[in-house]
Structure formats: C-alpha cells, structure tokens
Amino acid sequence: SGRTGLDTVQASKLDQTLSLLTDYLGKCERIVKTPLPLVYTRHTARFLSWWLLFLPVCLYNQLRANWMIVPVSGLIGFFLVGIEDLGNQIEEPFSILPLTAMGTGIQQSIFEALDRSEGVAAGHAGSPGDDYVPYIKMSNNPNAFVR
C-alpha cells in the first residue's frame, strides 16, 4: 500500500484479479499448445474436393437449363470452400489475432496509469535535477514488467 496507494481491500482485489488473469493465460497457453492433427484438415479438404467434383454430375438432371450447372456449382463451391477456410482459421485463433499489438497497448496503458499515480501528469518528471524516470521510458522490453 506504500507505493501504490492502495488500501488492504483494493490490494486484495487486485491480487485476486491478477490470479484470475494468470489462470486465464494458462488456459490460453494450453489451447495454443494443443496439437491439432493435420489429418483432420486434410480429410475435410479432400472430402470437399471430391464432393465439389461430383456436384455438376448430380446437378445435371436437377436443373432445367444445363448451362446453369457451371455457375451454380461455382457458387456453391465458393461458399463451401470459404466455410472450410473459416474453419481452418478458427482452429488456431491465436495466429490471426494481433496479440503483440494488444499486449503493447495494455503495457502502455498500465505505465501511463502508473505515471499518473506518481505525479508525472502534474509535471513531476520535468523538474531539473530530478532522477525520476517515467515507467513508459524505463524499458522497451515487453518482459521487463517486474522491477
């Protein structure tokens, strides 16, 4: 409570929140590190390819105008291949999320809040002879949170 200015209740709540955050981070790491067999993706793609290959044959007697077979097959194929691609991206959600940018934004917000609590916003850091360095300028290393 000395440097942070938090009372016992706030510090306890902060500790609980950090524990939950750590638990959630562990769960996300387990999701990332869970291997998904390549066979699942390949099997789906092969099945879809064969299905789309035989689709025009199945549509031959179903459509009155035979010239419609190619556009209808192309449209159905476009949508199904798109759904399959979305499924592939959803299998690994962390590869499509901008996690580094999100982490950097969170880091900057935390350091700005710490700077405000230390009086940097009120002009404290610009005093001559002052050895106080704002948190945001202390390190560019995202792993340097603990001092």
mmCIF file of the C-alpha atoms, coordinates in Angstrom:
data_MODEL
# 
_entry.id   MODEL 
# 
loop_
_atom_site.group_PDB 
_atom_site.id 
_atom_site.type_symbol 
_atom_site.label_atom_id 
_atom_site.label_alt_id 
_atom_site.label_comp_id 
_atom_site.label_asym_id 
_atom_site.label_entity_id 
_atom_site.label_seq_id 
_atom_site.pdbx_PDB_ins_code 
_atom_site.Cartn_x 
_atom_site.Cartn_y 
_atom_site.Cartn_z 
_atom_site.occupancy 
_atom_site.B_iso_or_equiv 
_atom_site.pdbx_formal_charge 
_atom_site.auth_seq_id 
_atom_site.auth_comp_id 
_atom_site.auth_asym_id 
_atom_site.auth_atom_id 
_atom_site.pdbx_PDB_model_num 
ATOM 1   C CA . SER A 1 1   ? 0.000   0.000   0.000   1.00 0.00 ? 1   SER A CA 1 
ATOM 2   C CA . GLY A 1 2   ? 3.037   2.326   0.275   1.00 0.00 ? 2   GLY A CA 1 
ATOM 3   C CA . ARG A 1 3   ? 3.968   2.996   -3.318  1.00 0.00 ? 3   ARG A CA 1 
ATOM 4   C CA . THR A 1 4   ? 0.689   2.050   -4.972  1.00 0.00 ? 4   THR A CA 1 
ATOM 5   C CA . GLY A 1 5   ? -1.593  3.989   -2.673  1.00 0.00 ? 5   GLY A CA 1 
ATOM 6   C CA . LEU A 1 6   ? -3.988  1.037   -2.382  1.00 0.00 ? 6   LEU A CA 1 
ATOM 7   C CA . ASP A 1 7   ? -5.677  0.063   0.846   1.00 0.00 ? 7   ASP A CA 1 
ATOM 8   C CA . THR A 1 8   ? -5.852  -3.564  2.012   1.00 0.00 ? 8   THR A CA 1 
ATOM 9   C CA . VAL A 1 9   ? -9.192  -4.303  0.327   1.00 0.00 ? 9   VAL A CA 1 
ATOM 10  C CA . GLN A 1 10  ? -8.066  -2.873  -3.011  1.00 0.00 ? 10  GLN A CA 1 
ATOM 11  C CA . ALA A 1 11  ? -4.763  -4.754  -2.833  1.00 0.00 ? 11  ALA A CA 1 
ATOM 12  C CA . SER A 1 12  ? -6.614  -7.988  -2.080  1.00 0.00 ? 12  SER A CA 1 
ATOM 13  C CA . LYS A 1 13  ? -9.000  -7.424  -5.003  1.00 0.00 ? 13  LYS A CA 1 
ATOM 14  C CA . LEU A 1 14  ? -6.045  -6.636  -7.283  1.00 0.00 ? 14  LEU A CA 1 
ATOM 15  C CA . ASP A 1 15  ? -4.325  -9.842  -6.180  1.00 0.00 ? 15  ASP A CA 1 
ATOM 16  C CA . GLN A 1 16  ? -7.486  -11.879 -6.921  1.00 0.00 ? 16  GLN A CA 1 
ATOM 17  C CA . THR A 1 17  ? -7.798  -10.269 -10.350 1.00 0.00 ? 17  THR A CA 1 
ATOM 18  C CA . LEU A 1 18  ? -4.153  -10.991 -11.163 1.00 0.00 ? 18  LEU A CA 1 
ATOM 19  C CA . SER A 1 19  ? -4.624  -14.611 -10.076 1.00 0.00 ? 19  SER A CA 1 
ATOM 20  C CA . LEU A 1 20  ? -7.631  -14.948 -12.398 1.00 0.00 ? 20  LEU A CA 1 
ATOM 21  C CA . LEU A 1 21  ? -5.662  -13.345 -15.224 1.00 0.00 ? 21  LEU A CA 1 
ATOM 22  C CA . THR A 1 22  ? -2.833  -15.818 -14.688 1.00 0.00 ? 22  THR A CA 1 
ATOM 23  C CA . ASP A 1 23  ? -5.302  -18.724 -14.717 1.00 0.00 ? 23  ASP A CA 1 
ATOM 24  C CA . TYR A 1 24  ? -6.857  -17.498 -17.964 1.00 0.00 ? 24  TYR A CA 1 
ATOM 25  C CA . LEU A 1 25  ? -3.424  -17.030 -19.512 1.00 0.00 ? 25  LEU A CA 1 
ATOM 26  C CA . GLY A 1 26  ? -2.573  -20.634 -18.611 1.00 0.00 ? 26  GLY A CA 1 
ATOM 27  C CA . LYS A 1 27  ? -5.779  -21.835 -20.252 1.00 0.00 ? 27  LYS A CA 1 
ATOM 28  C CA . CYS A 1 28  ? -4.965  -19.891 -23.421 1.00 0.00 ? 28  CYS A CA 1 
ATOM 29  C CA . GLU A 1 29  ? -1.461  -21.360 -23.482 1.00 0.00 ? 29  GLU A CA 1 
ATOM 30  C CA . ARG A 1 30  ? -2.933  -24.872 -23.243 1.00 0.00 ? 30  ARG A CA 1 
ATOM 31  C CA . ILE A 1 31  ? -5.195  -24.108 -26.203 1.00 0.00 ? 31  ILE A CA 1 
ATOM 32  C CA . VAL A 1 32  ? -2.248  -22.831 -28.246 1.00 0.00 ? 32  VAL A CA 1 
ATOM 33  C CA . LYS A 1 33  ? -0.050  -25.798 -27.387 1.00 0.00 ? 33  LYS A CA 1 
ATOM 34  C CA . THR A 1 34  ? -2.714  -28.446 -28.016 1.00 0.00 ? 34  THR A CA 1 
ATOM 35  C CA . PRO A 1 35  ? -1.720  -30.079 -31.284 1.00 0.00 ? 35  PRO A CA 1 
ATOM 36  C CA . LEU A 1 36  ? -4.459  -30.449 -33.861 1.00 0.00 ? 36  LEU A CA 1 
ATOM 37  C CA . PRO A 1 37  ? -3.747  -33.368 -36.153 1.00 0.00 ? 37  PRO A CA 1 
ATOM 38  C CA . LEU A 1 38  ? -3.208  -32.265 -39.741 1.00 0.00 ? 38  LEU A CA 1 
ATOM 39  C CA . VAL A 1 39  ? -5.262  -35.277 -40.835 1.00 0.00 ? 39  VAL A CA 1 
ATOM 40  C CA . TYR A 1 40  ? -8.487  -33.523 -39.756 1.00 0.00 ? 40  TYR A CA 1 
ATOM 41  C CA . THR A 1 41  ? -7.876  -30.547 -42.003 1.00 0.00 ? 41  THR A CA 1 
ATOM 42  C CA . ARG A 1 42  ? -6.658  -32.638 -44.914 1.00 0.00 ? 42  ARG A CA 1 
ATOM 43  C CA . HIS A 1 43  ? -9.574  -35.053 -44.662 1.00 0.00 ? 43  HIS A CA 1 
ATOM 44  C CA . THR A 1 44  ? -12.081 -32.193 -44.737 1.00 0.00 ? 44  THR A CA 1 
ATOM 45  C CA . ALA A 1 45  ? -10.373 -30.588 -47.736 1.00 0.00 ? 45  ALA A CA 1 
ATOM 46  C CA . ARG A 1 46  ? -10.207 -33.885 -49.650 1.00 0.00 ? 46  ARG A CA 1 
ATOM 47  C CA . PHE A 1 47  ? -13.838 -34.724 -48.932 1.00 0.00 ? 47  PHE A CA 1 
ATOM 48  C CA . LEU A 1 48  ? -14.932 -31.245 -50.014 1.00 0.00 ? 48  LEU A CA 1 
ATOM 49  C CA . SER A 1 49  ? -12.866 -31.513 -53.211 1.00 0.00 ? 49  SER A CA 1 
ATOM 50  C CA . TRP A 1 50  ? -14.453 -34.830 -54.166 1.00 0.00 ? 50  TRP A CA 1 
ATOM 51  C CA . TRP A 1 51  ? -17.915 -33.570 -53.286 1.00 0.00 ? 51  TRP A CA 1 
ATOM 52  C CA . LEU A 1 52  ? -17.463 -30.451 -55.417 1.00 0.00 ? 52  LEU A CA 1 
ATOM 53  C CA . LEU A 1 53  ? -16.031 -32.553 -58.266 1.00 0.00 ? 53  LEU A CA 1 
ATOM 54  C CA . PHE A 1 54  ? -19.183 -34.691 -58.434 1.00 0.00 ? 54  PHE A CA 1 
ATOM 55  C CA . LEU A 1 55  ? -21.623 -31.831 -57.778 1.00 0.00 ? 55  LEU A CA 1 
ATOM 56  C CA . PRO A 1 56  ? -22.070 -30.976 -61.504 1.00 0.00 ? 56  PRO A CA 1 
ATOM 57  C CA . VAL A 1 57  ? -22.921 -34.626 -62.239 1.00 0.00 ? 57  VAL A CA 1 
ATOM 58  C CA . CYS A 1 58  ? -25.593 -34.571 -59.547 1.00 0.00 ? 58  CYS A CA 1 
ATOM 59  C CA . LEU A 1 59  ? -26.999 -31.269 -60.804 1.00 0.00 ? 59  LEU A CA 1 
ATOM 60  C CA . TYR A 1 60  ? -27.310 -32.476 -64.422 1.00 0.00 ? 60  TYR A CA 1 
ATOM 61  C CA . ASN A 1 61  ? -30.865 -33.807 -64.080 1.00 0.00 ? 61  ASN A CA 1 
ATOM 62  C CA . GLN A 1 62  ? -31.888 -31.313 -61.377 1.00 0.00 ? 62  GLN A CA 1 
ATOM 63  C CA . LEU A 1 63  ? -31.527 -28.105 -63.385 1.00 0.00 ? 63  LEU A CA 1 
ATOM 64  C CA . ARG A 1 64  ? -33.721 -27.393 -66.436 1.00 0.00 ? 64  ARG A CA 1 
ATOM 65  C CA . ALA A 1 65  ? -31.049 -25.380 -68.224 1.00 0.00 ? 65  ALA A CA 1 
ATOM 66  C CA . ASN A 1 66  ? -27.776 -27.302 -68.468 1.00 0.00 ? 66  ASN A CA 1 
ATOM 67  C CA . TRP A 1 67  ? -25.794 -24.107 -68.879 1.00 0.00 ? 67  TRP A CA 1 
ATOM 68  C CA . MET A 1 68  ? -26.666 -23.290 -65.214 1.00 0.00 ? 68  MET A CA 1 
ATOM 69  C CA . ILE A 1 69  ? -24.622 -26.244 -63.921 1.00 0.00 ? 69  ILE A CA 1 
ATOM 70  C CA . VAL A 1 70  ? -21.290 -24.427 -64.060 1.00 0.00 ? 70  VAL A CA 1 
ATOM 71  C CA . PRO A 1 71  ? -22.397 -21.167 -62.375 1.00 0.00 ? 71  PRO A CA 1 
ATOM 72  C CA . VAL A 1 72  ? -24.411 -22.982 -59.693 1.00 0.00 ? 72  VAL A CA 1 
ATOM 73  C CA . SER A 1 73  ? -21.530 -25.381 -58.979 1.00 0.00 ? 73  SER A CA 1 
ATOM 74  C CA . GLY A 1 74  ? -19.091 -22.461 -58.836 1.00 0.00 ? 74  GLY A CA 1 
ATOM 75  C CA . LEU A 1 75  ? -21.293 -20.503 -56.443 1.00 0.00 ? 75  LEU A CA 1 
ATOM 76  C CA . ILE A 1 76  ? -21.828 -23.481 -54.132 1.00 0.00 ? 76  ILE A CA 1 
ATOM 77  C CA . GLY A 1 77  ? -18.104 -24.280 -54.279 1.00 0.00 ? 77  GLY A CA 1 
ATOM 78  C CA . PHE A 1 78  ? -17.195 -20.674 -53.463 1.00 0.00 ? 78  PHE A CA 1 
ATOM 79  C CA . PHE A 1 79  ? -19.328 -20.700 -50.322 1.00 0.00 ? 79  PHE A CA 1 
ATOM 80  C CA . LEU A 1 80  ? -18.274 -24.158 -49.134 1.00 0.00 ? 80  LEU A CA 1 
ATOM 81  C CA . VAL A 1 81  ? -14.558 -23.528 -49.657 1.00 0.00 ? 81  VAL A CA 1 
ATOM 82  C CA . GLY A 1 82  ? -14.984 -20.226 -47.802 1.00 0.00 ? 82  GLY A CA 1 
ATOM 83  C CA . ILE A 1 83  ? -16.618 -22.005 -44.871 1.00 0.00 ? 83  ILE A CA 1 
ATOM 84  C CA . GLU A 1 84  ? -13.816 -24.571 -44.864 1.00 0.00 ? 84  GLU A CA 1 
ATOM 85  C CA . ASP A 1 85  ? -11.218 -21.779 -44.819 1.00 0.00 ? 85  ASP A CA 1 
ATOM 86  C CA . LEU A 1 86  ? -13.005 -20.078 -41.923 1.00 0.00 ? 86  LEU A CA 1 
ATOM 87  C CA . GLY A 1 87  ? -12.932 -23.386 -40.058 1.00 0.00 ? 87  GLY A CA 1 
ATOM 88  C CA . ASN A 1 88  ? -9.179  -23.653 -40.607 1.00 0.00 ? 88  ASN A CA 1 
ATOM 89  C CA . GLN A 1 89  ? -8.640  -20.157 -39.201 1.00 0.00 ? 89  GLN A CA 1 
ATOM 90  C CA . ILE A 1 90  ? -10.880 -20.826 -36.195 1.00 0.00 ? 90  ILE A CA 1 
ATOM 91  C CA . GLU A 1 91  ? -8.836  -23.945 -35.381 1.00 0.00 ? 91  GLU A CA 1 
ATOM 92  C CA . GLU A 1 92  ? -5.915  -21.682 -34.443 1.00 0.00 ? 92  GLU A CA 1 
ATOM 93  C CA . PRO A 1 93  ? -7.399  -18.363 -33.273 1.00 0.00 ? 93  PRO A CA 1 
ATOM 94  C CA . PHE A 1 94  ? -4.131  -17.015 -31.881 1.00 0.00 ? 94  PHE A CA 1 
ATOM 95  C CA . SER A 1 95  ? -2.432  -16.926 -35.272 1.00 0.00 ? 95  SER A CA 1 
ATOM 96  C CA . ILE A 1 96  ? -4.937  -14.391 -36.625 1.00 0.00 ? 96  ILE A CA 1 
ATOM 97  C CA . LEU A 1 97  ? -5.187  -12.126 -33.573 1.00 0.00 ? 97  LEU A CA 1 
ATOM 98  C CA . PRO A 1 98  ? -2.829  -9.137  -33.204 1.00 0.00 ? 98  PRO A CA 1 
ATOM 99  C CA . LEU A 1 99  ? -1.658  -10.264 -29.763 1.00 0.00 ? 99  LEU A CA 1 
ATOM 100 C CA . THR A 1 100 ? 1.625   -8.316  -29.775 1.00 0.00 ? 100 THR A CA 1 
ATOM 101 C CA . ALA A 1 101 ? -0.134  -5.050  -30.592 1.00 0.00 ? 101 ALA A CA 1 
ATOM 102 C CA . MET A 1 102 ? -2.788  -5.741  -27.961 1.00 0.00 ? 102 MET A CA 1 
ATOM 103 C CA . GLY A 1 103 ? -0.114  -6.504  -25.337 1.00 0.00 ? 103 GLY A CA 1 
ATOM 104 C CA . THR A 1 104 ? 1.830   -3.352  -26.193 1.00 0.00 ? 104 THR A CA 1 
ATOM 105 C CA . GLY A 1 105 ? -1.340  -1.267  -25.852 1.00 0.00 ? 105 GLY A CA 1 
ATOM 106 C CA . ILE A 1 106 ? -2.098  -2.801  -22.455 1.00 0.00 ? 106 ILE A CA 1 
ATOM 107 C CA . GLN A 1 107 ? 1.508   -2.222  -21.344 1.00 0.00 ? 107 GLN A CA 1 
ATOM 108 C CA . GLN A 1 108 ? 1.367   1.440   -22.352 1.00 0.00 ? 108 GLN A CA 1 
ATOM 109 C CA . SER A 1 109 ? -1.967  1.926   -20.574 1.00 0.00 ? 109 SER A CA 1 
ATOM 110 C CA . ILE A 1 110 ? -0.578  0.407   -17.374 1.00 0.00 ? 110 ILE A CA 1 
ATOM 111 C CA . PHE A 1 111 ? 2.556   2.552   -17.497 1.00 0.00 ? 111 PHE A CA 1 
ATOM 112 C CA . GLU A 1 112 ? 0.527   5.694   -18.169 1.00 0.00 ? 112 GLU A CA 1 
ATOM 113 C CA . ALA A 1 113 ? -1.674  4.901   -15.154 1.00 0.00 ? 113 ALA A CA 1 
ATOM 114 C CA . LEU A 1 114 ? 1.429   4.337   -13.009 1.00 0.00 ? 114 LEU A CA 1 
ATOM 115 C CA . ASP A 1 115 ? 2.912   7.602   -14.247 1.00 0.00 ? 115 ASP A CA 1 
ATOM 116 C CA . ARG A 1 116 ? -0.291  9.471   -13.365 1.00 0.00 ? 116 ARG A CA 1 
ATOM 117 C CA . SER A 1 117 ? -0.307  7.935   -9.902  1.00 0.00 ? 117 SER A CA 1 
ATOM 118 C CA . GLU A 1 118 ? 3.330   9.032   -9.400  1.00 0.00 ? 118 GLU A CA 1 
ATOM 119 C CA . GLY A 1 119 ? 2.581   12.624  -10.421 1.00 0.00 ? 119 GLY A CA 1 
ATOM 120 C CA . VAL A 1 120 ? 4.105   12.619  -13.915 1.00 0.00 ? 120 VAL A CA 1 
ATOM 121 C CA . ALA A 1 121 ? 0.911   14.073  -15.376 1.00 0.00 ? 121 ALA A CA 1 
ATOM 122 C CA . ALA A 1 122 ? 1.229   17.025  -12.996 1.00 0.00 ? 122 ALA A CA 1 
ATOM 123 C CA . GLY A 1 123 ? 4.711   17.933  -14.257 1.00 0.00 ? 123 GLY A CA 1 
ATOM 124 C CA . HIS A 1 124 ? 6.793   15.934  -11.780 1.00 0.00 ? 124 HIS A CA 1 
ATOM 125 C CA . ALA A 1 125 ? 9.099   14.327  -14.385 1.00 0.00 ? 125 ALA A CA 1 
ATOM 126 C CA . GLY A 1 126 ? 10.290  17.590  -15.920 1.00 0.00 ? 126 GLY A CA 1 
ATOM 127 C CA . SER A 1 127 ? 11.891  19.061  -12.798 1.00 0.00 ? 127 SER A CA 1 
ATOM 128 C CA . PRO A 1 128 ? 15.618  19.873  -13.111 1.00 0.00 ? 128 PRO A CA 1 
ATOM 129 C CA . GLY A 1 129 ? 17.848  17.567  -11.118 1.00 0.00 ? 129 GLY A CA 1 
ATOM 130 C CA . ASP A 1 130 ? 15.064  15.024  -10.740 1.00 0.00 ? 130 ASP A CA 1 
ATOM 131 C CA . ASP A 1 131 ? 16.156  11.430  -11.257 1.00 0.00 ? 131 ASP A CA 1 
ATOM 132 C CA . TYR A 1 132 ? 12.584  10.141  -11.696 1.00 0.00 ? 132 TYR A CA 1 
ATOM 133 C CA . VAL A 1 133 ? 12.116  8.330   -14.999 1.00 0.00 ? 133 VAL A CA 1 
ATOM 134 C CA . PRO A 1 134 ? 8.568   7.666   -16.194 1.00 0.00 ? 134 PRO A CA 1 
ATOM 135 C CA . TYR A 1 135 ? 7.676   3.979   -16.312 1.00 0.00 ? 135 TYR A CA 1 
ATOM 136 C CA . ILE A 1 136 ? 6.912   4.157   -20.009 1.00 0.00 ? 136 ILE A CA 1 
ATOM 137 C CA . LYS A 1 137 ? 10.511  5.197   -20.713 1.00 0.00 ? 137 LYS A CA 1 
ATOM 138 C CA . MET A 1 138 ? 12.165  2.631   -18.474 1.00 0.00 ? 138 MET A CA 1 
ATOM 139 C CA . SER A 1 139 ? 12.219  -0.249  -20.933 1.00 0.00 ? 139 SER A CA 1 
ATOM 140 C CA . ASN A 1 140 ? 11.170  -1.233  -24.419 1.00 0.00 ? 140 ASN A CA 1 
ATOM 141 C CA . ASN A 1 141 ? 11.383  -4.886  -23.439 1.00 0.00 ? 141 ASN A CA 1 
ATOM 142 C CA . PRO A 1 142 ? 7.834   -6.269  -23.007 1.00 0.00 ? 142 PRO A CA 1 
ATOM 143 C CA . ASN A 1 143 ? 9.208   -8.828  -20.492 1.00 0.00 ? 143 ASN A CA 1 
ATOM 144 C CA . ALA A 1 144 ? 10.585  -6.139  -18.160 1.00 0.00 ? 144 ALA A CA 1 
ATOM 145 C CA . PHE A 1 145 ? 7.420   -5.639  -16.109 1.00 0.00 ? 145 PHE A CA 1 
ATOM 146 C CA . VAL A 1 146 ? 8.826   -6.788  -12.764 1.00 0.00 ? 146 VAL A CA 1 
ATOM 147 C CA . ARG A 1 147 ? 11.389  -4.485  -11.228 1.00 0.00 ? 147 ARG A CA 1 
# 
